Short mmCIF file of C-alpha atoms in Angstrom, two decimals:
data_model
loop_
_atom_site.label_atom_id
_atom_site.label_comp_id
_atom_site.label_asym_id
_atom_site.label_seq_id
_atom_site.Cartn_x
_atom_site.Cartn_y
_atom_site.Cartn_z
CA MET A 27 114.17 97.77 49.82
CA THR A 28 114.82 100.53 52.38
CA ALA A 29 118.41 101.69 52.68
CA LEU A 30 119.81 101.80 56.21
CA ARG A 31 120.66 105.29 57.38
CA LYS A 32 124.19 105.68 58.61
CA THR A 33 124.77 107.79 61.70
CA PRO A 34 127.52 110.31 61.11
CA VAL A 35 130.62 109.53 63.16
CA ALA A 36 130.55 112.99 64.76
CA LEU A 37 127.04 112.39 66.13
CA ALA A 38 127.96 108.96 67.44
CA LEU A 39 130.96 110.38 69.29
CA ASN A 40 128.83 113.09 70.88
CA ALA A 41 125.95 110.77 71.80
CA ALA A 42 127.14 110.55 75.43
CA PRO A 43 128.56 113.97 76.36
CA PHE A 44 128.87 112.98 80.04
CA ALA A 45 129.43 109.88 82.15
CA ILE A 46 128.00 108.91 85.53
CA ARG A 47 130.26 107.22 88.03
CA ALA A 48 130.69 106.70 91.76
CA GLU A 49 131.75 109.83 93.61
CA ARG A 50 135.49 110.01 94.35
CA ALA A 51 137.43 111.79 97.07
CA SER A 52 138.93 113.95 94.31
CA ASP A 53 135.41 115.27 93.54
CA VAL A 54 134.95 116.99 96.92
CA VAL A 55 136.20 120.49 96.06
CA ALA A 56 134.33 120.60 92.72
CA ARG A 57 131.18 119.14 94.31
CA GLU A 58 131.13 121.74 97.08
CA ALA A 59 131.68 124.56 94.56
CA LEU A 60 128.84 123.21 92.40
CA LEU A 61 126.49 122.99 95.40
CA ASP A 62 127.37 126.56 96.40
CA ALA A 63 126.69 127.76 92.85
CA CYS A 64 123.34 125.96 92.67
CA PHE A 65 121.97 126.53 96.19
CA GLY A 66 123.79 129.56 97.54
CA ALA A 67 125.96 130.18 100.56
CA ASN A 68 123.08 129.50 102.99
CA ARG A 69 122.60 125.90 101.81
CA HIS A 70 124.11 124.58 105.07
CA THR A 71 121.22 126.10 107.03
CA ARG A 72 118.48 124.27 105.12
CA THR A 73 116.29 121.75 106.91
CA CYS A 74 117.40 118.67 104.94
CA GLN A 75 121.03 119.48 105.69
CA ARG A 76 120.29 118.52 109.30
CA LEU A 77 119.81 114.95 108.10
CA ARG A 78 123.23 114.94 106.38
CA ASP A 79 125.55 116.92 108.63
CA GLY A 80 128.49 114.87 109.81
CA ARG A 81 127.26 111.69 108.13
CA ALA A 82 128.27 109.66 105.09
CA PRO A 83 125.90 109.02 102.18
CA ALA A 84 124.53 105.51 101.70
CA GLU A 85 127.10 103.08 100.34
CA GLY A 86 127.29 103.11 96.55
CA LEU A 87 124.73 105.91 96.31
CA ALA A 88 126.91 109.00 95.96
CA LEU A 89 127.19 109.77 92.26
CA SER A 90 129.04 112.22 90.04
CA ALA A 91 128.37 113.23 86.44
CA VAL A 92 131.55 114.11 84.58
CA ALA A 93 132.03 115.75 81.17
CA ARG A 94 135.46 116.28 79.59
CA GLY A 95 137.09 115.52 82.94
CA LYS A 96 135.01 118.12 84.79
CA LEU A 97 132.34 117.45 87.43
CA VAL A 98 129.01 118.73 86.05
CA GLY A 99 126.52 116.99 88.35
CA THR A 100 126.17 115.41 91.78
CA LEU A 101 123.55 113.34 93.58
CA ARG A 102 123.64 111.56 96.93
CA LEU A 103 121.24 109.41 98.95
CA TRP A 104 121.28 109.08 102.74
CA HIS A 105 119.94 106.58 105.28
CA VAL A 106 116.98 107.92 107.23
CA SER A 107 114.15 106.70 109.39
CA ALA A 108 110.77 107.91 108.16
CA GLY A 109 108.82 107.71 111.39
CA GLY A 110 110.42 104.35 112.17
CA THR A 111 110.46 103.03 108.60
CA ARG A 112 113.86 102.65 106.96
CA ALA A 113 114.22 104.75 103.82
CA LEU A 114 116.66 106.84 101.81
CA MET A 115 116.64 110.62 101.57
CA LEU A 116 117.66 111.92 98.16
CA GLY A 117 119.58 115.13 97.77
CA PRO A 118 121.01 117.38 96.93
CA LEU A 119 120.77 116.94 93.17
CA ALA A 120 122.79 119.64 91.43
CA VAL A 121 123.79 120.15 87.80
CA GLU A 122 126.09 122.80 86.38
CA GLU A 123 124.04 125.42 84.53
CA SER A 124 125.67 124.88 81.13
CA SER A 125 124.97 121.13 81.33
CA ARG A 126 121.28 121.23 82.30
CA GLN A 127 120.00 120.72 78.76
CA LEU A 128 122.02 117.51 78.35
CA GLY A 129 119.79 115.38 80.59
CA VAL A 130 122.39 115.12 83.36
CA GLY A 131 119.84 115.46 86.18
CA ALA A 132 117.53 112.79 84.76
CA ALA A 133 120.45 110.44 84.14
CA LEU A 134 121.68 110.88 87.72
CA MET A 135 118.15 110.21 89.03
CA ASP A 136 117.67 107.09 86.89
CA HIS A 137 121.08 105.73 87.85
CA ALA A 138 120.60 106.44 91.58
CA LEU A 139 117.13 104.91 91.78
CA ALA A 140 118.22 101.80 89.86
CA ALA A 141 121.23 101.41 92.17
CA ALA A 142 119.08 101.88 95.28
CA ARG A 143 116.61 99.28 94.03
CA ALA A 144 119.42 96.84 93.20
CA ARG A 145 120.82 97.26 96.72
CA GLY A 146 117.48 96.28 98.23
CA HIS A 147 116.34 99.68 99.48
CA ARG A 148 112.58 99.98 99.79
CA ALA A 149 111.74 103.69 99.60
CA VAL A 150 113.16 107.11 98.77
CA ILE A 151 112.03 110.47 100.15
CA LEU A 152 113.04 113.94 99.02
CA LEU A 153 112.18 117.59 99.39
CA GLY A 154 111.77 119.10 95.95
CA ASP A 155 109.65 120.29 93.04
CA ALA A 156 106.76 117.87 92.45
CA SER A 157 106.55 118.97 88.80
CA TYR A 158 110.14 117.81 88.21
CA TYR A 159 110.25 114.66 90.33
CA ALA A 160 106.84 113.27 89.29
CA ARG A 161 108.45 111.88 86.11
CA PHE A 162 110.49 109.53 88.32
CA GLY A 163 107.43 108.37 90.26
CA PHE A 164 107.63 110.67 93.30
CA SER A 165 104.44 112.05 94.84
CA VAL A 166 102.93 113.38 98.08
CA GLU A 167 100.56 110.40 98.25
CA LYS A 168 102.19 108.75 101.28
CA THR A 169 104.22 111.52 102.90
CA GLY A 170 101.38 113.58 104.39
CA GLU A 171 102.01 112.37 107.94
CA LEU A 172 105.80 112.74 107.85
CA ARG A 173 107.71 115.71 109.27
CA LEU A 174 111.22 117.13 108.87
CA PRO A 175 113.35 118.56 111.71
CA GLY A 176 112.77 122.17 110.67
CA PRO A 177 110.59 124.30 108.39
CA PHE A 178 109.53 122.82 105.04
CA GLU A 179 106.79 123.14 102.45
CA ARG A 180 104.39 120.21 102.77
CA ASP A 181 103.75 119.91 99.01
CA ARG A 182 107.50 119.47 98.40
CA LEU A 183 107.92 116.43 100.67
CA LEU A 184 107.73 113.58 98.16
CA GLY A 185 108.08 109.82 98.34
CA LEU A 186 108.73 106.90 96.01
CA GLU A 187 108.26 103.25 96.89
CA LEU A 188 110.91 100.96 95.39
CA ARG A 189 108.98 98.06 96.93
CA GLU A 190 105.20 98.23 96.88
CA GLY A 191 103.74 99.19 100.25
CA ALA A 192 107.07 100.36 101.70
CA LEU A 193 105.59 103.72 102.78
CA ASP A 194 102.16 102.46 103.82
CA GLY A 195 101.06 104.20 107.02
CA VAL A 196 104.34 106.05 107.64
CA SER A 197 104.10 108.95 110.05
CA GLY A 198 106.32 110.94 112.36
CA MET A 199 109.69 112.61 112.15
CA ILE A 200 112.28 111.88 109.49
CA THR A 201 115.59 111.37 111.28
CA PRO A 202 119.14 110.48 110.15
CA GLN A 203 120.21 106.84 110.44
CA ALA A 204 123.79 106.83 109.16
CA PRO A 205 126.45 106.82 111.90
CA VAL A 206 128.18 110.12 112.64
CA LEU A 207 131.54 110.38 110.89
CA LYS A 208 134.63 110.69 113.03
CA THR A 209 136.48 113.84 112.03
CA LYS A 210 140.10 114.69 112.73
CA ALA A 211 138.92 117.19 115.34
CA SER A 212 136.82 114.62 117.21
CA ARG A 213 139.68 112.07 117.07
CA ALA A 214 142.09 114.68 118.42
CA ALA A 215 139.68 115.58 121.23
CA LYS A 216 139.44 111.90 122.16
CA VAL A 217 143.22 111.59 122.29
CA LEU A 218 143.56 114.76 124.41
CA ARG A 219 140.76 113.84 126.82
CA PRO A 220 142.19 113.65 130.36
CA VAL A 221 142.57 110.17 131.79
CA PRO A 222 140.78 109.74 135.14
CA GLN A 223 143.26 109.41 138.00
CA ALA A 224 142.81 107.07 140.89
CA ALA A 225 141.91 108.84 144.15
#
C-alpha cells in the first residue's frame, strides 16, 4: 500500500501568493504607478491608448492582482468595434517586476477571458507579443484586415474568438465603443455654459 504524501503546512499556505479581484477605486494610484513603471512615461501617447482615453473599461472586466495587500498586477478590457463587429480590446496587462515569476500575468489573462466569455462577449483583440499571447489562443489569423487609429506593428495585432466565427471577415478600423466618461471639468463647463437669452 502506498502512503499518502502530506503537503507541509508552509507550502500549502504559500500556494496562492496573490489573489485576483475586481479593480477598486482605491487601486487607481497604485495602478497608474505600476503602468508607468512597466510602460514608461510616454504610455499615454501609444496608439491603443486612443481607444481608452476618457472611457471606462467593460463592466466586470477591470481586474487587479493583489499580494500582501499590495497591487502587483492589472488588466482591463474595453468595448470596441472591430470594423463594425463588437469586440473587446485587452490591455494594458502589467505585472510588478518582482511578481512576474509567480504566474500573475497568466492568472489575470485566464480570469479575464473566462469572465468575458461568461458575460457573453464574442471576441477579444489586443496589441502584443504573439509568442506570449499564443498560449491563450490569440493569433493574427483573423486580424489581417483590421487597423488601429495610429501606427502599429501588424504582427502584434492579435485576436481570439470566444464564440466560433466571431471574427470571420472582419475588416476596417478598430474604434472605441464605450461612452465617454463625464469628468468634473466637463460637468463644470456644462454648468458654466452661458444660457441663450431671448432677443
